[in-house]
PDB file of C-alpha atoms in Angstrom:
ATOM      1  CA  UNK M 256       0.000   0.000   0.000  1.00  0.00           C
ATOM      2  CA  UNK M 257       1.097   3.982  -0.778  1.00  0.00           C
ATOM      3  CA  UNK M 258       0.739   5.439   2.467  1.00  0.00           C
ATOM      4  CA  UNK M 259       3.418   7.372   3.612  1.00  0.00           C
ATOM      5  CA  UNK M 260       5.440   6.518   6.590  1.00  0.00           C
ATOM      6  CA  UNK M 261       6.301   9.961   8.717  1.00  0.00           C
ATOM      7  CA  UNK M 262       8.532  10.665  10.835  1.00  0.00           C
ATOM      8  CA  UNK M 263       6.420  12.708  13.264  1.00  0.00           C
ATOM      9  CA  UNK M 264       5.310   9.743  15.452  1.00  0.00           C
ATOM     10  CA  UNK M 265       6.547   6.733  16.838  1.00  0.00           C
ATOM     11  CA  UNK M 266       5.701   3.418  15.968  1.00  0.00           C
ATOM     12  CA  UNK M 267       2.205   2.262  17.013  1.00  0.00           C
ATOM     13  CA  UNK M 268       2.668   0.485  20.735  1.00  0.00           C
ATOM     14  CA  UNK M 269       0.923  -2.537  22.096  1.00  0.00           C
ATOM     15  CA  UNK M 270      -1.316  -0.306  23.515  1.00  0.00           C
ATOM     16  CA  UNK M 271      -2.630   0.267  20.060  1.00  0.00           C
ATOM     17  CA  UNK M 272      -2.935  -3.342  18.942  1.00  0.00           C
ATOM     18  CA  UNK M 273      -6.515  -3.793  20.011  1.00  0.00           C
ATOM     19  CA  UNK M 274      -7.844  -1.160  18.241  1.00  0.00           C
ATOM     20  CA  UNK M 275      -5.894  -1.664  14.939  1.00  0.00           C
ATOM     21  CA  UNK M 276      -7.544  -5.115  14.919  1.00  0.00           C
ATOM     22  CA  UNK M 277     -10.843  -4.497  15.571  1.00  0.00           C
ATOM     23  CA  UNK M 278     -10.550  -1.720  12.881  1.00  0.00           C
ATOM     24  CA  UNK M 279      -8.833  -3.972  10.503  1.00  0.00           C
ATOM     25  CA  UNK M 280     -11.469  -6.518  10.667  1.00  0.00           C
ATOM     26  CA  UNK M 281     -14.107  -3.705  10.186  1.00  0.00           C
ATOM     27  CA  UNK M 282     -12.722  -2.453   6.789  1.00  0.00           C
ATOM     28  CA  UNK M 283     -12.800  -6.072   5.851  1.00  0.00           C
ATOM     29  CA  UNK M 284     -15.911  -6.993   6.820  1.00  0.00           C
ATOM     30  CA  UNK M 285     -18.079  -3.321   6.117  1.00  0.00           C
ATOM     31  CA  UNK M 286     -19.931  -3.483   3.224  1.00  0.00           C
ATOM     32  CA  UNK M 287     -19.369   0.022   2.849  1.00  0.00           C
ATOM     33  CA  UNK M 288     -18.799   1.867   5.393  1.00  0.00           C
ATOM     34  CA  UNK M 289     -16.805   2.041   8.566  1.00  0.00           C
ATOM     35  CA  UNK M 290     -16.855   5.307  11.384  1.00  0.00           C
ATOM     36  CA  UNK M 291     -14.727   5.354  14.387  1.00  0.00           C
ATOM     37  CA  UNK M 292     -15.174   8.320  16.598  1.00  0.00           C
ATOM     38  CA  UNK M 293     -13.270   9.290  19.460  1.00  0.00           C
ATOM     39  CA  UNK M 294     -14.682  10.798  22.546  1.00  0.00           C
ATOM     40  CA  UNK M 295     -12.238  12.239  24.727  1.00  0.00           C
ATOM     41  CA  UNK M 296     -12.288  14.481  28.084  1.00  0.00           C
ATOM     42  CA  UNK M 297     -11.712  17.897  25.957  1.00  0.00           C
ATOM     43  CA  UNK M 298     -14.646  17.567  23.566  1.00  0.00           C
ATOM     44  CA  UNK M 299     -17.385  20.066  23.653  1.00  0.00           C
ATOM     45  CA  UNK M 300     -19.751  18.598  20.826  1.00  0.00           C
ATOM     46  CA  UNK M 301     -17.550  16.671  18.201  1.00  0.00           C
ATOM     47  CA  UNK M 302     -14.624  14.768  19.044  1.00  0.00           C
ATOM     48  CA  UNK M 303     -12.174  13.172  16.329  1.00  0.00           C
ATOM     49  CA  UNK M 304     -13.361  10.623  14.031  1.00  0.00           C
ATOM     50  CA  UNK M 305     -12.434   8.656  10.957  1.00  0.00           C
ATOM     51  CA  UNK M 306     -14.353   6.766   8.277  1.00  0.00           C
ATOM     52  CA  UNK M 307     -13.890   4.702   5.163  1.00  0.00           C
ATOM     53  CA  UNK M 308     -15.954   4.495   2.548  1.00  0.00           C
ATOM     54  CA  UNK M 309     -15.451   1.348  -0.290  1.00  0.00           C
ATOM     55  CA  UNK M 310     -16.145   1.827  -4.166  1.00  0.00           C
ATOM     56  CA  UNK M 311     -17.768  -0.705  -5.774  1.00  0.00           C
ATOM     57  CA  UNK M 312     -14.363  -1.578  -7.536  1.00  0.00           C
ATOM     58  CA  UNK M 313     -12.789  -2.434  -3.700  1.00  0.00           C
ATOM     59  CA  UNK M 314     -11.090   0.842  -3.627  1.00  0.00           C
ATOM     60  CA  UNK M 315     -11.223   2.820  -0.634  1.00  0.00           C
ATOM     61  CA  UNK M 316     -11.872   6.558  -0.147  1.00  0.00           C
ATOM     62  CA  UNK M 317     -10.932   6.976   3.768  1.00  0.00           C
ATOM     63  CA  UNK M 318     -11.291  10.517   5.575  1.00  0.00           C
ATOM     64  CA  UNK M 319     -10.025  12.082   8.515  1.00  0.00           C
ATOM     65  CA  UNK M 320     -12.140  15.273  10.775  1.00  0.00           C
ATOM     66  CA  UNK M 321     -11.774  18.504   9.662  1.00  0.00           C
ATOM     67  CA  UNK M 322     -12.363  21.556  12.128  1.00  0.00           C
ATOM     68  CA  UNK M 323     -15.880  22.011  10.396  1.00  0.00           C
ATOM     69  CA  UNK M 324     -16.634  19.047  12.254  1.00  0.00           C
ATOM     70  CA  UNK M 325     -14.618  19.801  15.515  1.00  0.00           C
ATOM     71  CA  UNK M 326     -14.911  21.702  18.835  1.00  0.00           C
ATOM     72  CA  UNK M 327     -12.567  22.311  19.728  1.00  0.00           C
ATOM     73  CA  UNK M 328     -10.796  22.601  16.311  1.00  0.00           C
ATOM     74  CA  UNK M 329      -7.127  21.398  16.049  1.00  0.00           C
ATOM     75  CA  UNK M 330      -4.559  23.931  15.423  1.00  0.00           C
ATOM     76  CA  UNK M 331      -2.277  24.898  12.357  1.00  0.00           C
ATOM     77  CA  UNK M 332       0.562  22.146  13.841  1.00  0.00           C
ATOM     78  CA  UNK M 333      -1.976  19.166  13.728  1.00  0.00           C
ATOM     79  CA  UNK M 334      -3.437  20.478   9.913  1.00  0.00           C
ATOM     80  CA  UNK M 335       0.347  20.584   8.652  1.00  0.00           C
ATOM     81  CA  UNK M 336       1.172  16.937  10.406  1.00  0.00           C
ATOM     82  CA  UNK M 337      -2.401  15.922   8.811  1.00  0.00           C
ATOM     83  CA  UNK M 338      -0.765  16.860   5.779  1.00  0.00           C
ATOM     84  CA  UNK M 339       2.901  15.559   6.139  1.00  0.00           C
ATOM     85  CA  UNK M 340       1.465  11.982   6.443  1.00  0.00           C
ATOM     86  CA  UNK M 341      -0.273  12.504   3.032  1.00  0.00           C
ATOM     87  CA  UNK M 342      -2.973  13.562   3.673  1.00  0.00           C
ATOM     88  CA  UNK M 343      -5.341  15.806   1.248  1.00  0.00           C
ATOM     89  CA  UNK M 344      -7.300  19.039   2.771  1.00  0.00           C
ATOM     90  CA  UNK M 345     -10.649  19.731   2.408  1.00  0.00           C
ATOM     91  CA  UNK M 346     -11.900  20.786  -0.555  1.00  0.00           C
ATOM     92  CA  UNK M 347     -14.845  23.390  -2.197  1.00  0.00           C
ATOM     93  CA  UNK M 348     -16.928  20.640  -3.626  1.00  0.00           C
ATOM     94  CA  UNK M 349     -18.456  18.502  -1.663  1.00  0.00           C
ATOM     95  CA  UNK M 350     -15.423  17.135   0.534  1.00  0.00           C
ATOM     96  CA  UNK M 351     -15.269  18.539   3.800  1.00  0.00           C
ATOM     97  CA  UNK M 352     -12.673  16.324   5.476  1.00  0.00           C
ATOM     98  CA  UNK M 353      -9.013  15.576   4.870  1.00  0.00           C
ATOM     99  CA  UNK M 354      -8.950  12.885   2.468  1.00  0.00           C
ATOM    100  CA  UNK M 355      -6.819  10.231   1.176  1.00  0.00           C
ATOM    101  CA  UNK M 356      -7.991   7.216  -2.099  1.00  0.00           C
ATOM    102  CA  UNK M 357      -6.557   4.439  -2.182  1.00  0.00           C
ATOM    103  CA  UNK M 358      -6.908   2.214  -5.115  1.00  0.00           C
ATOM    104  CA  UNK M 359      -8.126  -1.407  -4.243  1.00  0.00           C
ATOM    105  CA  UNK M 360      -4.924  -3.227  -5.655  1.00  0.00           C
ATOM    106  CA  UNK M 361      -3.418  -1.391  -2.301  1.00  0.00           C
ATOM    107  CA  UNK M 362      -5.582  -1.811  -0.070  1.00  0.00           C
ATOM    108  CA  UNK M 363      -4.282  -3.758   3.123  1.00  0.00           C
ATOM    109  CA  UNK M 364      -6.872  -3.169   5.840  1.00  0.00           C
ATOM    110  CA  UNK M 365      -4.105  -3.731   8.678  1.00  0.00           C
ATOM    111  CA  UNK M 366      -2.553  -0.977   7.193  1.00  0.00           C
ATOM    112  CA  UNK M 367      -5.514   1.325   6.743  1.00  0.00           C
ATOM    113  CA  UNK M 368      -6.131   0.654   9.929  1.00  0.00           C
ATOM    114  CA  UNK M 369      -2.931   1.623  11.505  1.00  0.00           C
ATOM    115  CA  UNK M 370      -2.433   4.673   9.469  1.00  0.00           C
ATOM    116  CA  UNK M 371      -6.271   5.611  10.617  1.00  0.00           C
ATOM    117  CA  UNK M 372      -4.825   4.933  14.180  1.00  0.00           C
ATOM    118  CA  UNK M 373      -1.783   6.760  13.846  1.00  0.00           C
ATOM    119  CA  UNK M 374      -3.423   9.548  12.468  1.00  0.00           C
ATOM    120  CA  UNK M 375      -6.036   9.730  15.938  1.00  0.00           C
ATOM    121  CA  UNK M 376      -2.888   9.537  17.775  1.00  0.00           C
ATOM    122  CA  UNK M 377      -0.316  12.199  16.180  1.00  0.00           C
ATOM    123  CA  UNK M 378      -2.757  14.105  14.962  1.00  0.00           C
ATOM    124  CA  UNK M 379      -5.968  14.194  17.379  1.00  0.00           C
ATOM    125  CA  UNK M 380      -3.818  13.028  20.570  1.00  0.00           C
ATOM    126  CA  UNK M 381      -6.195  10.594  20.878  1.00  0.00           C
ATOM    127  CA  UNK M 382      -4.555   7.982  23.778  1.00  0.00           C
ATOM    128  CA  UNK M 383      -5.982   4.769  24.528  1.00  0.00           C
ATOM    129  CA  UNK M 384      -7.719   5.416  27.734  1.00  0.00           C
ATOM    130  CA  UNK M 385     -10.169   7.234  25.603  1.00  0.00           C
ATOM    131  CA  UNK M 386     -13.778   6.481  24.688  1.00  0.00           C
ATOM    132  CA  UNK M 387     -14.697   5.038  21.031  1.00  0.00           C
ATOM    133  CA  UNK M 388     -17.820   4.304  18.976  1.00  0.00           C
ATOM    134  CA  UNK M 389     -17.497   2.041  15.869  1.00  0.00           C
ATOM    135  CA  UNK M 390     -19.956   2.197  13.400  1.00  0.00           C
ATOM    136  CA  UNK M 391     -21.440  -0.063  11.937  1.00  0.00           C
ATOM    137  CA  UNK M 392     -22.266  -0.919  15.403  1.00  0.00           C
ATOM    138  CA  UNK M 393     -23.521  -4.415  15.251  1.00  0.00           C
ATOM    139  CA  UNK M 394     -20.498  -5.279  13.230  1.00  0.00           C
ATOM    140  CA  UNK M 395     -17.866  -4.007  15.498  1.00  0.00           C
ATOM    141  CA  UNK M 396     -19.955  -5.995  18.712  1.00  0.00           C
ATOM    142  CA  UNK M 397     -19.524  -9.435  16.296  1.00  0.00           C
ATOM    143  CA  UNK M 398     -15.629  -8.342  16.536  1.00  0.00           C
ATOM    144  CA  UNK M 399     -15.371  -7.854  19.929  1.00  0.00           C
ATOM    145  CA  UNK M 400     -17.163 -11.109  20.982  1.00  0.00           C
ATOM    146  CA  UNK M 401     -14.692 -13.044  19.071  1.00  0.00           C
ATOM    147  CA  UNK M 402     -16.987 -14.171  16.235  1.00  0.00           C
ATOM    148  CA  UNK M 403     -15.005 -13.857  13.384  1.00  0.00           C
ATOM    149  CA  UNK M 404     -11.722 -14.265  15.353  1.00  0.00           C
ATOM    150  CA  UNK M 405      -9.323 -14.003  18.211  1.00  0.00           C
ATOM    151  CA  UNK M 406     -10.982 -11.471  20.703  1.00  0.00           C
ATOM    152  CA  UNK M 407      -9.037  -8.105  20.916  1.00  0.00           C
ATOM    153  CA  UNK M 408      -7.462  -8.535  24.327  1.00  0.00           C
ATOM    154  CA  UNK M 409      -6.606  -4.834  25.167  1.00  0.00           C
ATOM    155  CA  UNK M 410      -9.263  -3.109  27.650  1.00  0.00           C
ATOM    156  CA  UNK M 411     -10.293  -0.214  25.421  1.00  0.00           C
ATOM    157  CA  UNK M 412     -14.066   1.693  25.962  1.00  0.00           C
ATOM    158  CA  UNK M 413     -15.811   1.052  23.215  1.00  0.00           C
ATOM    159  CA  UNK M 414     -19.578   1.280  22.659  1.00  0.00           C
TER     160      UNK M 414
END
């Protein structure tokens, strides 16, 4: 897969594994869709989110929150990291979140899934010890009771 490596982060801990899985398994699994927000202890309305959305054709469009969707908004430091990782910003018509295609010959959901995480982390300082919502919602409690695999063993909020 194209996604750029950057050398603004470390490398994802174990701390992170959990998540990455459960997300992996998501893009695999979604039909079409796939949300993660983040709800951490300095949101107001909106906290951090990502999503992917799949083409018909396998490829995947995946997005990252912009600071129409945010309070409080991220700051000029977290937009120009958003964009050293490759990252596209926002644009007039019709795409209000930082955006990034990947074409479905590269698409390696453990991959996604850790550049979606990184991305939470570097960018949103989202930490572990935070809250998250997976959507779709029935899919993600399949994950997490081990039916279509290993049960994520980290103790991450989720629901």
């Amino acid at each position: 897969m194209n996604l750029p490596e950057h050398g603004i982060g470390r490398p994802l801990g174990v701390e992170w594994a959990s998540l990455v899985q459960i997300l992996a398994a998501m893009i695999t699994l979604a039909p079409e869709q796939v949300v993660l927000q983040v709800h951490t202890q300095f949101d107001r309305d909106c906290g951090p989110y990502v999503q992917t959305l799949q083409e018909d054709d396998g490829a995947l469009h995946i997005e990252a929150v912009s600071n129409e969707f945010l309070d409080p908004e991220i700051g000029p430091d977290a937009i120009n990291t958003l964009l050293e990782m490759g990252w596209e910003p926002p644009c007039e018509d019709g795409l209000p979140n930082f955006f990034r295609f990947i074409p479905s010959e590269d698409v390696a959901p453990g991959e996604v899934a850790a550049f979606l995480v990184r991305t939470l982390r570097d960018v949103y300082l989202v930490t572990p010890r935070d809250r998250f919502e997976c959507a779709p919602e029935e899919l993600c409690r399949e994950i997490l009771s081990g039916e279509y695999g290993p049960r994520p063993s980290a103790k991450l909020h989720i629901g």
